[in-house]
């Protein structure tokens, strides 16, 4: 019990101070895109029908939070509690605070693999109270319609109309086109460790401010994510609670939208470097913009000409982003693949990035799908087909 508390308390505790220069460098490329009218629309007092719709859109059978009440229970008692729920949400909107430990949570530890050997091999899922999820869900529903104009085309997750296959096709076509032109190219596949759990709150709030979100909306977001009390569950029993000072919780309806807003600072910086010619990226076809990165939530891909100079430029920007945002690159799981380059050049690039360099493209998968350097062969899809068959049989 004590070891689990120690591990997750360390994970959810902010490290060190802010590097103002790095933060300002990343924030400098974010435009103000949320208008006064947008903010006024998001700040309109919630109606009883919105509260009802929010409650009925929840999964009724998901595990309850600290108070032990599921969404199904709230639905059964709707006639009795609807006025109290409406009052709760409106007080949250008006005062930008939640009382009574509403946003405290248990952590359910979901194993990432069979027989995990340490607490790092568990995915922490927050079991939030339904009353908290209702407040955060209604706020998330207000933010969601505005995301399409905030998030650049290089990001593919959680945006209406964008599909996971868009990024896969984009990366595949870029590699195919570059190889066909006999260019020396590389792709850097990054693994972000505990991406949601390491988010720096101050940096996230500054990104929101730069985009133009009002002080009132930011205060409500801060209320949702700010310093909740957390207790991991071990064999269904909670450890002692501790106060979290960083991270956004998996299980909170607001978290996915907040997460994709924050790395937009990285995306905008890489786009600026592309426009300046420092990291020009790879051209796909005539009339199509070049690409030097693709993001899908915490899956990060960087593409460019295969050289130590470009590798170092990528590294400098990525380290600056991690320092500002709280992110951490898992070097052991991050890899570089190249085309039209010799092994000696690949080794120099890998050394510059402190990552593994590969030329075996049969090992490359992006978002669970194989990426090809040569011909698309049936065997490349065998693992995918087996997973699909397993789900069908289950």
GROMACS .gro file of C-alpha atoms in nm:
model
  394
    1UNK     CA    1   0.000   0.000   0.000
    2UNK     CA    2   0.273   0.243   0.100
    3UNK     CA    3   0.475   0.174  -0.216
    4UNK     CA    4   0.177   0.246  -0.440
    5UNK     CA    5   0.110   0.574  -0.265
    6UNK     CA    6   0.478   0.670  -0.294
    7UNK     CA    7   0.487   0.588  -0.667
    8UNK     CA    8   0.172   0.779  -0.764
    9UNK     CA    9   0.237   1.070  -0.532
   10UNK     CA   10   0.571   1.117  -0.707
   11UNK     CA   11   0.400   1.086  -1.046
   12UNK     CA   12   0.139   1.351  -0.964
   13UNK     CA   13   0.375   1.598  -0.793
   14UNK     CA   14   0.510   1.893  -0.991
   15UNK     CA   15   0.888   1.907  -1.030
   16UNK     CA   16   1.103   2.219  -1.013
   17UNK     CA   17   1.024   2.572  -1.127
   18UNK     CA   18   0.915   2.727  -1.453
   19UNK     CA   19   1.164   2.818  -1.728
   20UNK     CA   20   1.007   3.146  -1.839
   21UNK     CA   21   1.223   3.180  -2.152
   22UNK     CA   22   1.127   2.836  -2.283
   23UNK     CA   23   0.761   2.891  -2.196
   24UNK     CA   24   0.747   3.225  -2.376
   25UNK     CA   25   0.922   3.078  -2.682
   26UNK     CA   26   0.650   2.814  -2.718
   27UNK     CA   27   0.363   3.048  -2.634
   28UNK     CA   28   0.487   3.307  -2.884
   29UNK     CA   29   0.352   3.107  -3.180
   30UNK     CA   30  -0.003   3.067  -3.046
   31UNK     CA   31  -0.258   3.309  -3.197
   32UNK     CA   32  -0.567   3.441  -3.019
   33UNK     CA   33  -0.849   3.245  -3.182
   34UNK     CA   34  -1.123   3.241  -2.917
   35UNK     CA   35  -1.335   3.554  -2.965
   36UNK     CA   36  -1.536   3.756  -2.715
   37UNK     CA   37  -1.856   3.609  -2.860
   38UNK     CA   38  -1.715   3.257  -2.820
   39UNK     CA   39  -1.643   3.322  -2.453
   40UNK     CA   40  -1.985   3.471  -2.390
   41UNK     CA   41  -2.142   3.164  -2.549
   42UNK     CA   42  -1.939   2.933  -2.322
   43UNK     CA   43  -2.030   3.137  -2.013
   44UNK     CA   44  -2.411   3.126  -2.057
   45UNK     CA   45  -2.576   2.979  -1.742
   46UNK     CA   46  -2.658   2.613  -1.791
   47UNK     CA   47  -3.021   2.506  -1.831
   48UNK     CA   48  -3.200   2.214  -1.666
   49UNK     CA   49  -3.224   2.037  -2.004
   50UNK     CA   50  -2.845   2.060  -2.049
   51UNK     CA   51  -2.791   1.906  -1.706
   52UNK     CA   52  -3.038   1.629  -1.793
   53UNK     CA   53  -2.873   1.565  -2.132
   54UNK     CA   54  -2.530   1.559  -1.969
   55UNK     CA   55  -2.638   1.303  -1.711
   56UNK     CA   56  -2.812   1.078  -1.965
   57UNK     CA   57  -2.509   1.088  -2.197
   58UNK     CA   58  -2.293   0.921  -1.931
   59UNK     CA   59  -2.238   0.548  -1.917
   60UNK     CA   60  -2.482   0.447  -1.639
   61UNK     CA   61  -2.279   0.146  -1.524
   62UNK     CA   62  -1.929   0.290  -1.495
   63UNK     CA   63  -1.762   0.250  -1.157
   64UNK     CA   64  -1.874   0.514  -0.905
   65UNK     CA   65  -1.643   0.762  -0.736
   66UNK     CA   66  -1.579   0.823  -0.367
   67UNK     CA   67  -1.944   0.884  -0.288
   68UNK     CA   68  -2.044   0.540  -0.424
   69UNK     CA   69  -2.319   0.671  -0.654
   70UNK     CA   70  -2.329   0.573  -1.022
   71UNK     CA   71  -2.491   0.768  -1.305
   72UNK     CA   72  -2.767   0.506  -1.303
   73UNK     CA   73  -2.849   0.596  -0.942
   74UNK     CA   74  -2.866   0.966  -1.033
   75UNK     CA   75  -3.106   0.885  -1.317
   76UNK     CA   76  -3.335   0.687  -1.087
   77UNK     CA   77  -3.341   0.979  -0.842
   78UNK     CA   78  -3.366   1.249  -1.112
   79UNK     CA   79  -3.710   1.369  -1.004
   80UNK     CA   80  -3.584   1.426  -0.648
   81UNK     CA   81  -3.234   1.566  -0.712
   82UNK     CA   82  -3.267   1.764  -1.037
   83UNK     CA   83  -3.296   2.099  -0.858
   84UNK     CA   84  -2.993   2.022  -0.643
   85UNK     CA   85  -2.787   1.917  -0.946
   86UNK     CA   86  -2.884   2.232  -1.135
   87UNK     CA   87  -2.788   2.441  -0.832
   88UNK     CA   88  -2.453   2.257  -0.806
   89UNK     CA   89  -2.364   2.322  -1.170
   90UNK     CA   90  -2.474   2.685  -1.163
   91UNK     CA   91  -2.277   2.749  -0.843
   92UNK     CA   92  -1.975   2.597  -1.016
   93UNK     CA   93  -2.024   2.831  -1.313
   94UNK     CA   94  -2.080   3.135  -1.096
   95UNK     CA   95  -1.821   3.084  -0.823
   96UNK     CA   96  -1.568   2.874  -1.019
   97UNK     CA   97  -1.519   2.635  -0.733
   98UNK     CA   98  -1.629   2.290  -0.617
   99UNK     CA   99  -1.671   2.221  -0.249
  100UNK     CA  100  -1.698   1.915  -0.031
  101UNK     CA  101  -1.421   1.715  -0.199
  102UNK     CA  102  -1.634   1.665  -0.511
  103UNK     CA  103  -1.330   1.644  -0.737
  104UNK     CA  104  -1.137   1.401  -0.515
  105UNK     CA  105  -1.093   1.058  -0.668
  106UNK     CA  106  -0.989   0.697  -0.634
  107UNK     CA  107  -0.734   0.561  -0.884
  108UNK     CA  108  -0.815   0.229  -1.048
  109UNK     CA  109  -0.492   0.068  -1.169
  110UNK     CA  110  -0.547  -0.093  -1.508
  111UNK     CA  111  -0.260  -0.326  -1.610
  112UNK     CA  112  -0.088  -0.243  -1.940
  113UNK     CA  113   0.032  -0.602  -1.979
  114UNK     CA  114  -0.008  -0.948  -1.831
  115UNK     CA  115   0.162  -0.988  -1.493
  116UNK     CA  116   0.296  -0.629  -1.455
  117UNK     CA  117   0.615  -0.619  -1.249
  118UNK     CA  118   0.590  -0.265  -1.107
  119UNK     CA  119   0.343   0.020  -1.060
  120UNK     CA  120   0.475   0.191  -1.373
  121UNK     CA  121   0.314  -0.087  -1.577
  122UNK     CA  122  -0.035   0.017  -1.464
  123UNK     CA  123  -0.253   0.284  -1.625
  124UNK     CA  124  -0.415   0.500  -1.354
  125UNK     CA  125  -0.786   0.562  -1.428
  126UNK     CA  126  -0.963   0.815  -1.207
  127UNK     CA  127  -1.296   0.712  -1.061
  128UNK     CA  128  -1.452   1.056  -1.037
  129UNK     CA  129  -1.780   1.135  -0.863
  130UNK     CA  130  -2.076   1.168  -1.101
  131UNK     CA  131  -2.149   1.517  -0.962
  132UNK     CA  132  -1.795   1.624  -1.057
  133UNK     CA  133  -1.813   1.455  -1.400
  134UNK     CA  134  -2.140   1.637  -1.468
  135UNK     CA  135  -1.978   1.978  -1.406
  136UNK     CA  136  -1.667   1.895  -1.610
  137UNK     CA  137  -1.869   1.731  -1.890
  138UNK     CA  138  -2.092   2.037  -1.935
  139UNK     CA  139  -1.781   2.256  -1.947
  140UNK     CA  140  -1.617   2.018  -2.197
  141UNK     CA  141  -1.930   2.033  -2.415
  142UNK     CA  142  -1.896   2.413  -2.424
  143UNK     CA  143  -1.531   2.395  -2.532
  144UNK     CA  144  -1.566   2.111  -2.785
  145UNK     CA  145  -1.733   2.312  -3.071
  146UNK     CA  146  -1.441   2.557  -3.077
  147UNK     CA  147  -1.159   2.303  -3.096
  148UNK     CA  148  -1.159   2.273  -3.476
  149UNK     CA  149  -1.031   2.629  -3.513
  150UNK     CA  150  -0.770   2.596  -3.237
  151UNK     CA  151  -0.613   2.264  -3.330
  152UNK     CA  152  -0.398   2.257  -3.646
  153UNK     CA  153  -0.441   1.991  -3.914
  154UNK     CA  154  -0.129   1.814  -3.788
  155UNK     CA  155  -0.327   1.694  -3.485
  156UNK     CA  156  -0.586   1.423  -3.535
  157UNK     CA  157  -0.735   1.324  -3.199
  158UNK     CA  158  -1.072   1.419  -3.048
  159UNK     CA  159  -1.167   1.662  -3.327
  160UNK     CA  160  -1.497   1.608  -3.503
  161UNK     CA  161  -1.445   1.510  -3.867
  162UNK     CA  162  -1.085   1.393  -3.819
  163UNK     CA  163  -1.011   1.022  -3.826
  164UNK     CA  164  -0.725   0.817  -3.684
  165UNK     CA  165  -0.646   0.690  -4.036
  166UNK     CA  166  -0.586   1.047  -4.159
  167UNK     CA  167  -0.253   1.063  -3.976
  168UNK     CA  168  -0.153   0.711  -4.082
  169UNK     CA  169  -0.217   0.788  -4.450
  170UNK     CA  170  -0.043   1.126  -4.426
  171UNK     CA  171   0.274   0.973  -4.280
  172UNK     CA  172   0.270   0.679  -4.522
  173UNK     CA  173   0.233   0.905  -4.827
  174UNK     CA  174   0.509   1.139  -4.709
  175UNK     CA  175   0.755   0.851  -4.671
  176UNK     CA  176   0.654   0.697  -5.005
  177UNK     CA  177   0.693   1.028  -5.191
  178UNK     CA  178   1.030   1.108  -5.034
  179UNK     CA  179   1.170   0.762  -5.103
  180UNK     CA  180   1.053   0.786  -5.462
  181UNK     CA  181   1.243   1.113  -5.506
  182UNK     CA  182   1.552   0.936  -5.363
  183UNK     CA  183   1.575   1.187  -5.078
  184UNK     CA  184   1.753   1.103  -4.756
  185UNK     CA  185   1.480   1.102  -4.495
  186UNK     CA  186   1.399   1.002  -4.140
  187UNK     CA  187   1.101   0.957  -3.915
  188UNK     CA  188   1.123   0.991  -3.537
  189UNK     CA  189   0.860   0.802  -3.343
  190UNK     CA  190   0.830   0.930  -2.986
  191UNK     CA  191   0.681   0.760  -2.683
  192UNK     CA  192   0.559   1.012  -2.424
  193UNK     CA  193   0.570   0.864  -2.075
  194UNK     CA  194   0.258   0.913  -1.857
  195UNK     CA  195   0.143   1.188  -2.091
  196UNK     CA  196  -0.181   1.287  -1.913
  197UNK     CA  197  -0.036   1.239  -1.565
  198UNK     CA  198   0.260   1.476  -1.609
  199UNK     CA  199   0.079   1.785  -1.744
  200UNK     CA  200   0.206   2.109  -1.591
  201UNK     CA  201  -0.105   2.304  -1.486
  202UNK     CA  202   0.050   2.650  -1.513
  203UNK     CA  203   0.172   2.591  -1.867
  204UNK     CA  204  -0.165   2.449  -1.975
  205UNK     CA  205  -0.350   2.750  -1.834
  206UNK     CA  206  -0.111   2.988  -2.012
  207UNK     CA  207  -0.176   2.810  -2.343
  208UNK     CA  208  -0.550   2.851  -2.285
  209UNK     CA  209  -0.499   3.220  -2.208
  210UNK     CA  210  -0.295   3.273  -2.526
  211UNK     CA  211  -0.570   3.116  -2.736
  212UNK     CA  212  -0.809   3.373  -2.589
  213UNK     CA  213  -1.017   3.179  -2.337
  214UNK     CA  214  -1.171   3.417  -2.085
  215UNK     CA  215  -1.061   3.445  -1.724
  216UNK     CA  216  -1.391   3.291  -1.613
  217UNK     CA  217  -1.355   2.981  -1.834
  218UNK     CA  218  -0.992   2.937  -1.729
  219UNK     CA  219  -1.093   2.966  -1.363
  220UNK     CA  220  -1.351   2.689  -1.407
  221UNK     CA  221  -1.092   2.468  -1.578
  222UNK     CA  222  -0.844   2.543  -1.300
  223UNK     CA  223  -1.110   2.445  -1.046
  224UNK     CA  224  -1.154   2.107  -1.219
  225UNK     CA  225  -0.787   2.016  -1.251
  226UNK     CA  226  -0.639   2.200  -0.955
  227UNK     CA  227  -0.493   1.992  -0.671
  228UNK     CA  228  -0.750   1.712  -0.628
  229UNK     CA  229  -0.700   1.457  -0.351
  230UNK     CA  230  -0.618   1.112  -0.487
  231UNK     CA  231  -0.600   0.761  -0.341
  232UNK     CA  232  -0.487   0.456  -0.547
  233UNK     CA  233  -0.691   0.138  -0.501
  234UNK     CA  234  -0.489  -0.173  -0.411
  235UNK     CA  235  -0.693  -0.493  -0.401
  236UNK     CA  236  -1.004  -0.272  -0.392
  237UNK     CA  237  -0.879  -0.091  -0.082
  238UNK     CA  238  -0.768   0.277  -0.099
  239UNK     CA  239  -0.433   0.396   0.027
  240UNK     CA  240  -0.405   0.723   0.217
  241UNK     CA  241  -0.506   1.028   0.013
  242UNK     CA  242  -0.247   1.271  -0.120
  243UNK     CA  243  -0.280   1.605  -0.300
  244UNK     CA  244  -0.199   1.608  -0.671
  245UNK     CA  245  -0.015   1.913  -0.807
  246UNK     CA  246   0.013   1.815  -1.174
  247UNK     CA  247  -0.155   1.598  -1.434
  248UNK     CA  248  -0.503   1.573  -1.581
  249UNK     CA  249  -0.705   1.267  -1.489
  250UNK     CA  250  -0.796   0.986  -1.728
  251UNK     CA  251  -1.163   0.944  -1.645
  252UNK     CA  252  -1.246   1.316  -1.638
  253UNK     CA  253  -1.455   1.423  -1.944
  254UNK     CA  254  -1.256   1.746  -1.975
  255UNK     CA  255  -0.909   1.587  -1.990
  256UNK     CA  256  -0.896   1.476  -2.358
  257UNK     CA  257  -0.976   1.826  -2.483
  258UNK     CA  258  -0.731   1.995  -2.248
  259UNK     CA  259  -0.458   1.753  -2.349
  260UNK     CA  260  -0.482   1.824  -2.723
  261UNK     CA  261  -0.488   2.199  -2.661
  262UNK     CA  262  -0.159   2.194  -2.471
  263UNK     CA  263   0.061   2.019  -2.737
  264UNK     CA  264  -0.074   2.263  -2.993
  265UNK     CA  265   0.207   2.484  -2.858
  266UNK     CA  266   0.454   2.222  -2.987
  267UNK     CA  267   0.270   2.187  -3.317
  268UNK     CA  268   0.266   2.565  -3.377
  269UNK     CA  269   0.638   2.587  -3.295
  270UNK     CA  270   0.724   2.309  -3.544
  271UNK     CA  271   0.505   2.475  -3.809
  272UNK     CA  272   0.692   2.803  -3.751
  273UNK     CA  273   1.025   2.624  -3.793
  274UNK     CA  274   0.897   2.473  -4.115
  275UNK     CA  275   0.795   2.813  -4.252
  276UNK     CA  276   1.134   2.956  -4.155
  277UNK     CA  277   1.308   2.676  -4.346
  278UNK     CA  278   1.484   2.540  -4.038
  279UNK     CA  279   1.294   2.208  -4.040
  280UNK     CA  280   1.139   2.204  -4.388
  281UNK     CA  281   0.984   1.859  -4.352
  282UNK     CA  282   0.879   1.634  -4.639
  283UNK     CA  283   0.679   1.724  -4.947
  284UNK     CA  284   0.399   1.482  -5.028
  285UNK     CA  285   0.275   1.608  -5.365
  286UNK     CA  286   0.232   1.922  -5.574
  287UNK     CA  287  -0.013   2.159  -5.408
  288UNK     CA  288   0.000   1.973  -5.075
  289UNK     CA  289   0.176   2.134  -4.779
  290UNK     CA  290   0.496   1.974  -4.656
  291UNK     CA  291   0.482   1.790  -4.325
  292UNK     CA  292   0.740   1.783  -4.046
  293UNK     CA  293   0.524   1.635  -3.770
  294UNK     CA  294   0.199   1.456  -3.692
  295UNK     CA  295   0.030   1.432  -3.352
  296UNK     CA  296  -0.248   1.204  -3.234
  297UNK     CA  297  -0.304   1.274  -2.865
  298UNK     CA  298   0.022   1.146  -2.706
  299UNK     CA  299   0.155   0.977  -3.022
  300UNK     CA  300   0.419   1.208  -3.172
  301UNK     CA  301   0.585   1.167  -3.512
  302UNK     CA  302   0.858   1.397  -3.650
  303UNK     CA  303   0.967   1.380  -4.015
  304UNK     CA  304   1.244   1.548  -4.207
  305UNK     CA  305   1.563   1.518  -4.404
  306UNK     CA  306   1.806   1.267  -4.256
  307UNK     CA  307   2.083   1.477  -4.104
  308UNK     CA  308   2.239   1.537  -3.766
  309UNK     CA  309   2.162   1.910  -3.798
  310UNK     CA  310   1.787   1.856  -3.836
  311UNK     CA  311   1.791   1.588  -3.566
  312UNK     CA  312   1.945   1.836  -3.322
  313UNK     CA  313   1.685   2.101  -3.412
  314UNK     CA  314   1.405   1.854  -3.342
  315UNK     CA  315   1.572   1.757  -3.014
  316UNK     CA  316   1.607   2.118  -2.899
  317UNK     CA  317   1.238   2.192  -2.958
  318UNK     CA  318   1.118   1.866  -2.804
  319UNK     CA  319   1.327   1.915  -2.490
  320UNK     CA  320   1.200   2.274  -2.457
  321UNK     CA  321   0.841   2.153  -2.485
  322UNK     CA  322   0.896   1.878  -2.228
  323UNK     CA  323   1.059   2.121  -1.987
  324UNK     CA  324   0.769   2.367  -2.016
  325UNK     CA  325   0.478   2.120  -2.027
  326UNK     CA  326   0.603   1.858  -1.782
  327UNK     CA  327   0.627   1.596  -2.057
  328UNK     CA  328   0.887   1.320  -2.063
  329UNK     CA  329   1.010   1.125  -2.363
  330UNK     CA  330   1.056   0.755  -2.298
  331UNK     CA  331   1.391   0.715  -2.474
  332UNK     CA  332   1.385   0.336  -2.448
  333UNK     CA  333   1.061   0.317  -2.649
  334UNK     CA  334   1.135   0.600  -2.894
  335UNK     CA  335   1.287   0.506  -3.231
  336UNK     CA  336   1.423   0.648  -3.556
  337UNK     CA  337   1.374   0.493  -3.898
  338UNK     CA  338   1.546   0.618  -4.212
  339UNK     CA  339   1.542   0.571  -4.588
  340UNK     CA  340   1.802   0.623  -4.860
  341UNK     CA  341   2.077   0.662  -4.597
  342UNK     CA  342   2.370   0.443  -4.497
  343UNK     CA  343   2.411   0.283  -4.155
  344UNK     CA  344   2.692   0.519  -4.054
  345UNK     CA  345   2.467   0.824  -4.104
  346UNK     CA  346   2.184   0.654  -3.917
  347UNK     CA  347   2.415   0.582  -3.623
  348UNK     CA  348   2.521   0.950  -3.603
  349UNK     CA  349   2.157   1.065  -3.605
  350UNK     CA  350   2.062   0.808  -3.343
  351UNK     CA  351   2.354   0.920  -3.126
  352UNK     CA  352   2.250   1.285  -3.156
  353UNK     CA  353   1.900   1.199  -3.036
  354UNK     CA  354   2.005   0.933  -2.782
  355UNK     CA  355   1.758   0.692  -2.941
  356UNK     CA  356   1.766   0.363  -3.127
  357UNK     CA  357   1.806   0.379  -3.505
  358UNK     CA  358   1.646   0.110  -3.724
  359UNK     CA  359   1.638   0.004  -4.085
  360UNK     CA  360   1.398  -0.288  -4.032
  361UNK     CA  361   1.067  -0.133  -4.137
  362UNK     CA  362   0.869  -0.443  -4.054
  363UNK     CA  363   0.900  -0.335  -3.691
  364UNK     CA  364   0.745   0.007  -3.755
  365UNK     CA  365   0.387   0.061  -3.644
  366UNK     CA  366   0.204   0.391  -3.606
  367UNK     CA  367  -0.125   0.406  -3.415
  368UNK     CA  368  -0.133   0.027  -3.423
  369UNK     CA  369  -0.096  -0.001  -3.801
  370UNK     CA  370   0.211  -0.095  -4.008
  371UNK     CA  371   0.392   0.174  -4.208
  372UNK     CA  372   0.569   0.047  -4.521
  373UNK     CA  373   0.889   0.156  -4.685
  374UNK     CA  374   0.861  -0.090  -4.974
  375UNK     CA  375   0.574  -0.294  -5.110
  376UNK     CA  376   0.268  -0.355  -4.896
  377UNK     CA  377   0.277  -0.726  -4.819
  378UNK     CA  378   0.005  -0.938  -4.666
  379UNK     CA  379   0.225  -1.061  -4.381
  380UNK     CA  380   0.259  -0.704  -4.251
  381UNK     CA  381  -0.109  -0.712  -4.158
  382UNK     CA  382  -0.103  -1.051  -3.986
  383UNK     CA  383  -0.076  -0.911  -3.633
  384UNK     CA  384  -0.357  -0.661  -3.696
  385UNK     CA  385  -0.581  -0.935  -3.837
  386UNK     CA  386  -0.510  -1.158  -3.535
  387UNK     CA  387  -0.612  -0.880  -3.297
  388UNK     CA  388  -0.934  -0.818  -3.487
  389UNK     CA  389  -1.009  -1.190  -3.494
  390UNK     CA  390  -0.946  -1.208  -3.120
  391UNK     CA  391  -1.198  -0.929  -3.054
  392UNK     CA  392  -1.455  -1.101  -3.276
  393UNK     CA  393  -1.408  -1.433  -3.096
  394UNK     CA  394  -1.432  -1.263  -2.758
   0.00000   0.00000   0.00000
